[in-house]
mmCIF file with all atom_site columns, C-alpha atoms and ligand atoms in Angstrom:
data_model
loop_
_atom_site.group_PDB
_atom_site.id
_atom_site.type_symbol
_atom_site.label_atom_id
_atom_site.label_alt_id
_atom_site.label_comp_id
_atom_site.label_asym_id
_atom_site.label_entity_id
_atom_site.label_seq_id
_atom_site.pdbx_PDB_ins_code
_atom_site.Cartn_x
_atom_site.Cartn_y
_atom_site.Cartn_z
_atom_site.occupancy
_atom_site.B_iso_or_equiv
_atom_site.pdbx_formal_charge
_atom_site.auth_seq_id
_atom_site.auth_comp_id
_atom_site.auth_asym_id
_atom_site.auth_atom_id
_atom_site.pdbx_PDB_model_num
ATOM   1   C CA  . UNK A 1 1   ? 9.783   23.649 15.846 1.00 39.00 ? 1   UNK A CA  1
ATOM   2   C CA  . UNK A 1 2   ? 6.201   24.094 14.100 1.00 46.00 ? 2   UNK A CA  1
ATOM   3   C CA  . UNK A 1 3   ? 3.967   20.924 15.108 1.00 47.00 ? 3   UNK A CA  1
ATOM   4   C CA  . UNK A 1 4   ? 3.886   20.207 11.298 1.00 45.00 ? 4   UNK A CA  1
ATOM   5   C CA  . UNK A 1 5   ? 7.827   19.087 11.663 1.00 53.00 ? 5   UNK A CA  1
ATOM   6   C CA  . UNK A 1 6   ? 7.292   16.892 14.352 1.00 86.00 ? 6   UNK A CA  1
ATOM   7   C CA  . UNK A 1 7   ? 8.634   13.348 13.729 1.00 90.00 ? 7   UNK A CA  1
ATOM   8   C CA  . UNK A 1 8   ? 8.896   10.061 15.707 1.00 92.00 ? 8   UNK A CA  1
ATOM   9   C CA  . UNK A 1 9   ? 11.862  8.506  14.374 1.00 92.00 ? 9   UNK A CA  1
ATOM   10  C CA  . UNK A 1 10  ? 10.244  5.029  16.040 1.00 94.00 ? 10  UNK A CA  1
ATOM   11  C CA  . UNK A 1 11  ? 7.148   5.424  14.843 1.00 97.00 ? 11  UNK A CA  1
ATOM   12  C CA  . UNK A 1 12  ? 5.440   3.233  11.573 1.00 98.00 ? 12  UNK A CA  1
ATOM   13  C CA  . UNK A 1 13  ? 3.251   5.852  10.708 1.00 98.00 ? 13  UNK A CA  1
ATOM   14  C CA  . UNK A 1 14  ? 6.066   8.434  10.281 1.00 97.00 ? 14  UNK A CA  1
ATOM   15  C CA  . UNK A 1 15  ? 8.369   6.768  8.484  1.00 97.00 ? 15  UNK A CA  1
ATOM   16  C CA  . UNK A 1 16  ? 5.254   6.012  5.917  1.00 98.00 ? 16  UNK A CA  1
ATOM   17  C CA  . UNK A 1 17  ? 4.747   9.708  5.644  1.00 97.00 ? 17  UNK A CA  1
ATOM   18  C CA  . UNK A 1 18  ? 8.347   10.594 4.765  1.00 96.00 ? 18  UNK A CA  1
ATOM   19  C CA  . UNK A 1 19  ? 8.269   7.802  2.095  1.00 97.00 ? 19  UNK A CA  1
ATOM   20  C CA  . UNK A 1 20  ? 11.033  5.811  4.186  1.00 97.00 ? 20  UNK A CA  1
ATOM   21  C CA  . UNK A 1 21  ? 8.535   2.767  4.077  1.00 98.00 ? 21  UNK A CA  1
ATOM   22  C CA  . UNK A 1 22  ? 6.319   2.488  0.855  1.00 98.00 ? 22  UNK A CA  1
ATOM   23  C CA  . UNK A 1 23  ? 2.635   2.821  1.263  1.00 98.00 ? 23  UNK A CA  1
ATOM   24  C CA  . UNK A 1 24  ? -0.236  2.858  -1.570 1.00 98.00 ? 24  UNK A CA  1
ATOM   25  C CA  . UNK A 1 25  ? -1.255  6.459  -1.097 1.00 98.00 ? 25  UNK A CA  1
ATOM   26  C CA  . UNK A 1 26  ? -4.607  7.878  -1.737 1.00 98.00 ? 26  UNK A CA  1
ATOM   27  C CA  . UNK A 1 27  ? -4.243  11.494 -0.726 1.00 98.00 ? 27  UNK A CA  1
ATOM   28  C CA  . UNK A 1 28  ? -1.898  13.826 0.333  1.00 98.00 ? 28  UNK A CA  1
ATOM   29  C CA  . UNK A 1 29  ? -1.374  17.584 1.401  1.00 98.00 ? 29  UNK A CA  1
ATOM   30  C CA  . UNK A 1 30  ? 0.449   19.965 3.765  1.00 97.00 ? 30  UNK A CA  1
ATOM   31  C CA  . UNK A 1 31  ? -1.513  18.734 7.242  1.00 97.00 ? 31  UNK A CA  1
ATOM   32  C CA  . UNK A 1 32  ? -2.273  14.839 6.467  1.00 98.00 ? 32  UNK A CA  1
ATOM   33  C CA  . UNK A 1 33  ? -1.648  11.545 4.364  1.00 98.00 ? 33  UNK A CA  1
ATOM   34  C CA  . UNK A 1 34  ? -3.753  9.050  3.540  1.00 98.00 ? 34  UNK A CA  1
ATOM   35  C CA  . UNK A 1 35  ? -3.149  5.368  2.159  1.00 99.00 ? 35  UNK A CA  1
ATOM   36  C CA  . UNK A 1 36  ? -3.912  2.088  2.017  1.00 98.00 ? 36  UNK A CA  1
ATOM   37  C CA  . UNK A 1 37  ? -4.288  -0.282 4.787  1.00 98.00 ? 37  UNK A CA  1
ATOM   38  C CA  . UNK A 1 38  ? -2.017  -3.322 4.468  1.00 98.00 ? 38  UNK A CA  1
ATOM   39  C CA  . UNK A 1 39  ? -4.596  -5.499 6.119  1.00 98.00 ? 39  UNK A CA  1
ATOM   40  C CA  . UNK A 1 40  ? -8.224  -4.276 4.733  1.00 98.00 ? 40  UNK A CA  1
ATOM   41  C CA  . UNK A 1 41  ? -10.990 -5.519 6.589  1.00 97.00 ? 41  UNK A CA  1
ATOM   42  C CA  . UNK A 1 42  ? -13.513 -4.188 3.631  1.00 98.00 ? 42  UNK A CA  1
ATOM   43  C CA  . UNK A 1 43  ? -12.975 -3.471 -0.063 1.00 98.00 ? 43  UNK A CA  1
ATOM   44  C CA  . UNK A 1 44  ? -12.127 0.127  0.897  1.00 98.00 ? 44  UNK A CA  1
ATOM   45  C CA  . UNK A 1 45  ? -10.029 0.897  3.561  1.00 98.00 ? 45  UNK A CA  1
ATOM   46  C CA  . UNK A 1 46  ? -8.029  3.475  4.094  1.00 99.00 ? 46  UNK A CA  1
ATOM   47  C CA  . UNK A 1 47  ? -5.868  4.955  7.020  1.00 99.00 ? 47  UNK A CA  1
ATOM   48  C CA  . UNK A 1 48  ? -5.717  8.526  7.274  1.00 99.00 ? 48  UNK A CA  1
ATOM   49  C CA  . UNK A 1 49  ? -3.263  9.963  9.695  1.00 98.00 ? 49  UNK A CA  1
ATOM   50  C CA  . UNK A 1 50  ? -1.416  13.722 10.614 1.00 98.00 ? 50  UNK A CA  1
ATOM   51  C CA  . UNK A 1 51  ? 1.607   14.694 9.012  1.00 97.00 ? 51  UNK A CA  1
ATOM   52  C CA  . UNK A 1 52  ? 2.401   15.607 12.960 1.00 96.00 ? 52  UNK A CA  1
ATOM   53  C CA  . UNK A 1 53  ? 3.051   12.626 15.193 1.00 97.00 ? 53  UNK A CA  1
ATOM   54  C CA  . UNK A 1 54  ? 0.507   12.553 17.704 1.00 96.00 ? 54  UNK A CA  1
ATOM   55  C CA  . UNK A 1 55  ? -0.475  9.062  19.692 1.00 97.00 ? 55  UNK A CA  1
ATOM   56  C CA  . UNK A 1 56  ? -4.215  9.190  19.521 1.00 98.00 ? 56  UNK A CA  1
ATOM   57  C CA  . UNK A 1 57  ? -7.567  11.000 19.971 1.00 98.00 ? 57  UNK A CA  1
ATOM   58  C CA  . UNK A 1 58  ? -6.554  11.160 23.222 1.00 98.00 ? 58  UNK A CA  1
ATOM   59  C CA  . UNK A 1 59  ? -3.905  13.994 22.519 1.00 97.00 ? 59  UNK A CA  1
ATOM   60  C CA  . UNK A 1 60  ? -6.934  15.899 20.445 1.00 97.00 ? 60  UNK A CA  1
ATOM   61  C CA  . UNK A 1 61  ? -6.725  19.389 22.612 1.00 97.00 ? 61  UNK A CA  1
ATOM   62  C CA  . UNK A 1 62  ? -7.530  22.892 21.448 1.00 97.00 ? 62  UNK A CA  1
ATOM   63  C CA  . UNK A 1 63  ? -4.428  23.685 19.989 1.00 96.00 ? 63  UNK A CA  1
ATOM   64  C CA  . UNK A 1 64  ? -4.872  20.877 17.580 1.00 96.00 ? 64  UNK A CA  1
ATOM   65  C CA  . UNK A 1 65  ? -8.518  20.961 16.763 1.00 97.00 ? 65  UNK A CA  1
ATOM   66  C CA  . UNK A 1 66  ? -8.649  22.704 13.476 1.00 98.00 ? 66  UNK A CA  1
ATOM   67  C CA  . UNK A 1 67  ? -6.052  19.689 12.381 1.00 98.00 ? 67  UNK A CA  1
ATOM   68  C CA  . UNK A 1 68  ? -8.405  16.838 13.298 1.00 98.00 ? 68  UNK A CA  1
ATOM   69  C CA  . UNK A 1 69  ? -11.421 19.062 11.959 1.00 98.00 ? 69  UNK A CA  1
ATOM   70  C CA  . UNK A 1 70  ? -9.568  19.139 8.550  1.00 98.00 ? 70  UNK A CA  1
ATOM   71  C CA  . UNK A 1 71  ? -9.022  15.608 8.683  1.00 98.00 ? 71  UNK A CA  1
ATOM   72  C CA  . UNK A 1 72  ? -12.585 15.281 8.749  1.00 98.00 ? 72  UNK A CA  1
ATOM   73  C CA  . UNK A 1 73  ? -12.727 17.739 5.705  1.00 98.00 ? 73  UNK A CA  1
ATOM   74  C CA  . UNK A 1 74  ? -10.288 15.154 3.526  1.00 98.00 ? 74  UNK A CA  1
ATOM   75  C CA  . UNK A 1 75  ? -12.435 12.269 4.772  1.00 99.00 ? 75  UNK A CA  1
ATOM   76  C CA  . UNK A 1 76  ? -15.466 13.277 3.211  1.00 98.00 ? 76  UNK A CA  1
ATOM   77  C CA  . UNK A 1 77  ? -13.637 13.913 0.041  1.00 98.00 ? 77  UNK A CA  1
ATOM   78  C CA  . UNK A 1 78  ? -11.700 10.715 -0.013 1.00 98.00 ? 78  UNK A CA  1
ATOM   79  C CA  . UNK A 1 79  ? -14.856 8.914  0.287  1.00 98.00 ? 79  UNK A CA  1
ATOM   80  C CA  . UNK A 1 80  ? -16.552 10.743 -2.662 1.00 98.00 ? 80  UNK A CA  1
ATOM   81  C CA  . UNK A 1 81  ? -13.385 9.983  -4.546 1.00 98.00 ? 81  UNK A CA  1
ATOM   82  C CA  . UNK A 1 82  ? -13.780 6.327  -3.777 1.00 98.00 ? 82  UNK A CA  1
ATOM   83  C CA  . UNK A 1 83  ? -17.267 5.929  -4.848 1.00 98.00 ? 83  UNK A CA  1
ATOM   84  C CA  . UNK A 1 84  ? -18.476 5.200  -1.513 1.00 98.00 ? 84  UNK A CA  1
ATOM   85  C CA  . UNK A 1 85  ? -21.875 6.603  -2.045 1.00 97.00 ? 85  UNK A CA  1
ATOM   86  C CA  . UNK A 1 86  ? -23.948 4.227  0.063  1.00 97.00 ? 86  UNK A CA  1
ATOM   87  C CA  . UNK A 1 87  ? -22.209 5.128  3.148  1.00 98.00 ? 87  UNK A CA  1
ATOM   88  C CA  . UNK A 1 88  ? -18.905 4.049  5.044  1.00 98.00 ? 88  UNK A CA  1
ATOM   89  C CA  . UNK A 1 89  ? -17.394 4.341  8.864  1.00 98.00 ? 89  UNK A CA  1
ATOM   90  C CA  . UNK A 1 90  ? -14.621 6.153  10.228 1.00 98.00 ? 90  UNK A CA  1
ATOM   91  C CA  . UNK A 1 91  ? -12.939 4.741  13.453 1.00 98.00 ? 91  UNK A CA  1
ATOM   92  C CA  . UNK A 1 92  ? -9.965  5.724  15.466 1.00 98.00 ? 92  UNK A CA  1
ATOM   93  C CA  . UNK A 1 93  ? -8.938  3.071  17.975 1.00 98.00 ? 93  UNK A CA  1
ATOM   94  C CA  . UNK A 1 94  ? -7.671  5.360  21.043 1.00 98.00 ? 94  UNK A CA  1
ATOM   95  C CA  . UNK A 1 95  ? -5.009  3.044  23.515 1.00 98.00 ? 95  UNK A CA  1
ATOM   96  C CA  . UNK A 1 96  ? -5.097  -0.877 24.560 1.00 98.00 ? 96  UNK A CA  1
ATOM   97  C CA  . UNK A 1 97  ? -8.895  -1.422 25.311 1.00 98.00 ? 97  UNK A CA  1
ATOM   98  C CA  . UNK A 1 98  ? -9.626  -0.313 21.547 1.00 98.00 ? 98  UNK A CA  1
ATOM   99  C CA  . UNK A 1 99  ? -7.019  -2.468 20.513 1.00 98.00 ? 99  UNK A CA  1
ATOM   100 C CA  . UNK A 1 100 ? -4.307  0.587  18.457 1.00 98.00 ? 100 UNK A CA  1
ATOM   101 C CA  . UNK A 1 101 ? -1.890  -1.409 16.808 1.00 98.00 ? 101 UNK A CA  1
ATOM   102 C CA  . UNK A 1 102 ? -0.037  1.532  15.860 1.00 98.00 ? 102 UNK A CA  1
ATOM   103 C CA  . UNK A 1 103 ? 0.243   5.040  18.394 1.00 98.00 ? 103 UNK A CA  1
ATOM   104 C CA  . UNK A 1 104 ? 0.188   7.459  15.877 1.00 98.00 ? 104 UNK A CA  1
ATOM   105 C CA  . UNK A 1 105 ? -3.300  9.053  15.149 1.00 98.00 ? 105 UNK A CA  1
ATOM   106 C CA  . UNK A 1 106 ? -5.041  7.504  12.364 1.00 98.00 ? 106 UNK A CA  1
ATOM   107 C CA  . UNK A 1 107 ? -9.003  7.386  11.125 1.00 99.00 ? 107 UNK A CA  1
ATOM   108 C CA  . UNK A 1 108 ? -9.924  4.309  9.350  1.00 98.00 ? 108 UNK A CA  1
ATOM   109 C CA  . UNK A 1 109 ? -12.234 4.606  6.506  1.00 98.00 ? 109 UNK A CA  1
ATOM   110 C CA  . UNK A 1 110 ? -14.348 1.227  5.863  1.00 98.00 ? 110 UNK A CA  1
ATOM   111 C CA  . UNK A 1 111 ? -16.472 1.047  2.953  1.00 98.00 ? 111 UNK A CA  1
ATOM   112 C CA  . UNK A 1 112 ? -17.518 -0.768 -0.355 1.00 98.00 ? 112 UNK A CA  1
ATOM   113 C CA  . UNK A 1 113 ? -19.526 -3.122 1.344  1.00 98.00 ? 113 UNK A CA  1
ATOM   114 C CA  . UNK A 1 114 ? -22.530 -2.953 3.924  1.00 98.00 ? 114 UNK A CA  1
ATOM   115 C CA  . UNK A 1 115 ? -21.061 -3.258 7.185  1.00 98.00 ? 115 UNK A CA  1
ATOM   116 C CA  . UNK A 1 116 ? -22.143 -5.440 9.946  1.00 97.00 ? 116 UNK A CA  1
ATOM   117 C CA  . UNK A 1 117 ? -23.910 -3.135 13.078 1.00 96.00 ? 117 UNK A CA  1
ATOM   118 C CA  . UNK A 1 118 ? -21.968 -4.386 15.638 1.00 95.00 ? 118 UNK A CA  1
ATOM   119 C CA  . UNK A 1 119 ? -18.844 -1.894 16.075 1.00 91.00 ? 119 UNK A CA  1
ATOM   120 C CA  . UNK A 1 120 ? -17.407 -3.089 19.265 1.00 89.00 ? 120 UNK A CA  1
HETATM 121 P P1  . DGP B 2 .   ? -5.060  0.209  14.625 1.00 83.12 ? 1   DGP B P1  1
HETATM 122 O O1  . DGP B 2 .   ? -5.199  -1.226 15.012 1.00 83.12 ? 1   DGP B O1  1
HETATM 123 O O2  . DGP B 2 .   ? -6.357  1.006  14.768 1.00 83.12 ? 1   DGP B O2  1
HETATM 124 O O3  . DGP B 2 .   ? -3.885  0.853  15.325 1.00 83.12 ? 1   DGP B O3  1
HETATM 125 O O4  . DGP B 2 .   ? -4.770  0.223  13.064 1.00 83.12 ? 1   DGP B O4  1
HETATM 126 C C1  . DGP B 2 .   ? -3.495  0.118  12.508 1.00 83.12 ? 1   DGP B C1  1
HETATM 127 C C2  . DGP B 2 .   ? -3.685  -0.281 11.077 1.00 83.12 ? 1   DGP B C2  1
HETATM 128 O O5  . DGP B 2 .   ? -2.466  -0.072 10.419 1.00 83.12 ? 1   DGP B O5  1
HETATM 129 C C3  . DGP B 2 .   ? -4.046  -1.755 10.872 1.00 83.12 ? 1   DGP B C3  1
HETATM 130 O O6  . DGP B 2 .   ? -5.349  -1.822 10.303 1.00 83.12 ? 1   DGP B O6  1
HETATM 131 C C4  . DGP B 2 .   ? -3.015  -2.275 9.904  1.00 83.12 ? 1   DGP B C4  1
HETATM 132 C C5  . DGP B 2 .   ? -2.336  -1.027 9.399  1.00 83.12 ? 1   DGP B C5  1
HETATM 133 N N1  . DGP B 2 .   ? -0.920  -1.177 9.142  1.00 83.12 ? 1   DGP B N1  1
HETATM 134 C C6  . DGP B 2 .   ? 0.018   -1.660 10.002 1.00 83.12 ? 1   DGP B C6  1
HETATM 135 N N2  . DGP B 2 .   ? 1.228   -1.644 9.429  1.00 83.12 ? 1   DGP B N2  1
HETATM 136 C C7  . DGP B 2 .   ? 1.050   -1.131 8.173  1.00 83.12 ? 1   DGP B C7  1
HETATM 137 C C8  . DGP B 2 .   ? 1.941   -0.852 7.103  1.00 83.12 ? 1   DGP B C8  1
HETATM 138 O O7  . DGP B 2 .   ? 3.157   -1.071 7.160  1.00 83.12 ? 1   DGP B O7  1
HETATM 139 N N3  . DGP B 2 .   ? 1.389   -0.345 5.956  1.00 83.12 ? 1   DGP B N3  1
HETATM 140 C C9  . DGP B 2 .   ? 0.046   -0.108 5.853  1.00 83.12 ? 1   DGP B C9  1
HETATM 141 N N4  . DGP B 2 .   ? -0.384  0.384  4.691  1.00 83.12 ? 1   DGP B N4  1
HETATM 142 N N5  . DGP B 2 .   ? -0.815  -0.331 6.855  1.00 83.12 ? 1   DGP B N5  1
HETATM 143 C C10 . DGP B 2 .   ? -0.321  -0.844 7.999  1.00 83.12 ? 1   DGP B C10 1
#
């Protein structure tokens, strides 16, 4: 089975991808999805996440990299798209010190406001 097909029938993220759970999406194509984040902790903030169920950044390996790196790619334009000229973050909590609510791989995207400096 091509990584693109690979589904976690337990997992939140997945079932938001397939549409089984409604989401408010932003942007969508053939690797990743990206929507809205039910709890925003800034005026924009958006998850974006692999079609492919993967936990974390800690399952990031070679085979995958050119997935993450377009990630990055849809980022940037999601951003422009949003108007978030004067700058935003992008965070990926990786396991229980970071605090991942959710083990599926996901990059927030904070914005719309300026952000306080502390990160951790
Ligand atoms: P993290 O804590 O880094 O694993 O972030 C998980 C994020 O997912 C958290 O900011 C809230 C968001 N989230 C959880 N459940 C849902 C949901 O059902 N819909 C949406 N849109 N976001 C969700």
């Amino acid at each position: 089975m091509s990584d693109v097909l690979k589904y976690d029938e337990n997992c939140l993220f997945c079932k938001i991808i397939r549409g089984d759970i409604p989401s408010a999406k932003v942007y969508e194509d053939d690797l990743c999805y990206a929507f809205r984040d039910i709890n925003p902790q800034a005026p924009t903030h958006i998850l974006v996440v692999p079609k492919v169920h993967m936990r974390s950044v800690a399952e990031v390996n070679r085979h995958n990299e050119a997935l993450v790196g377009h990630i990055f790619t849809v980022i940037a334009k999601i951003a422009a798209a949003e108007g978030l000229e004067g700058g935003y973050r992008v965070i990926s909590n990786c396991g229980p010190d970071a605090c991942q609510s959710v083990p599926h791989l996901h990059f927030h995207i904070l914005g719309g406001t300026k952000l306080g400096e502390r990160m951790g």
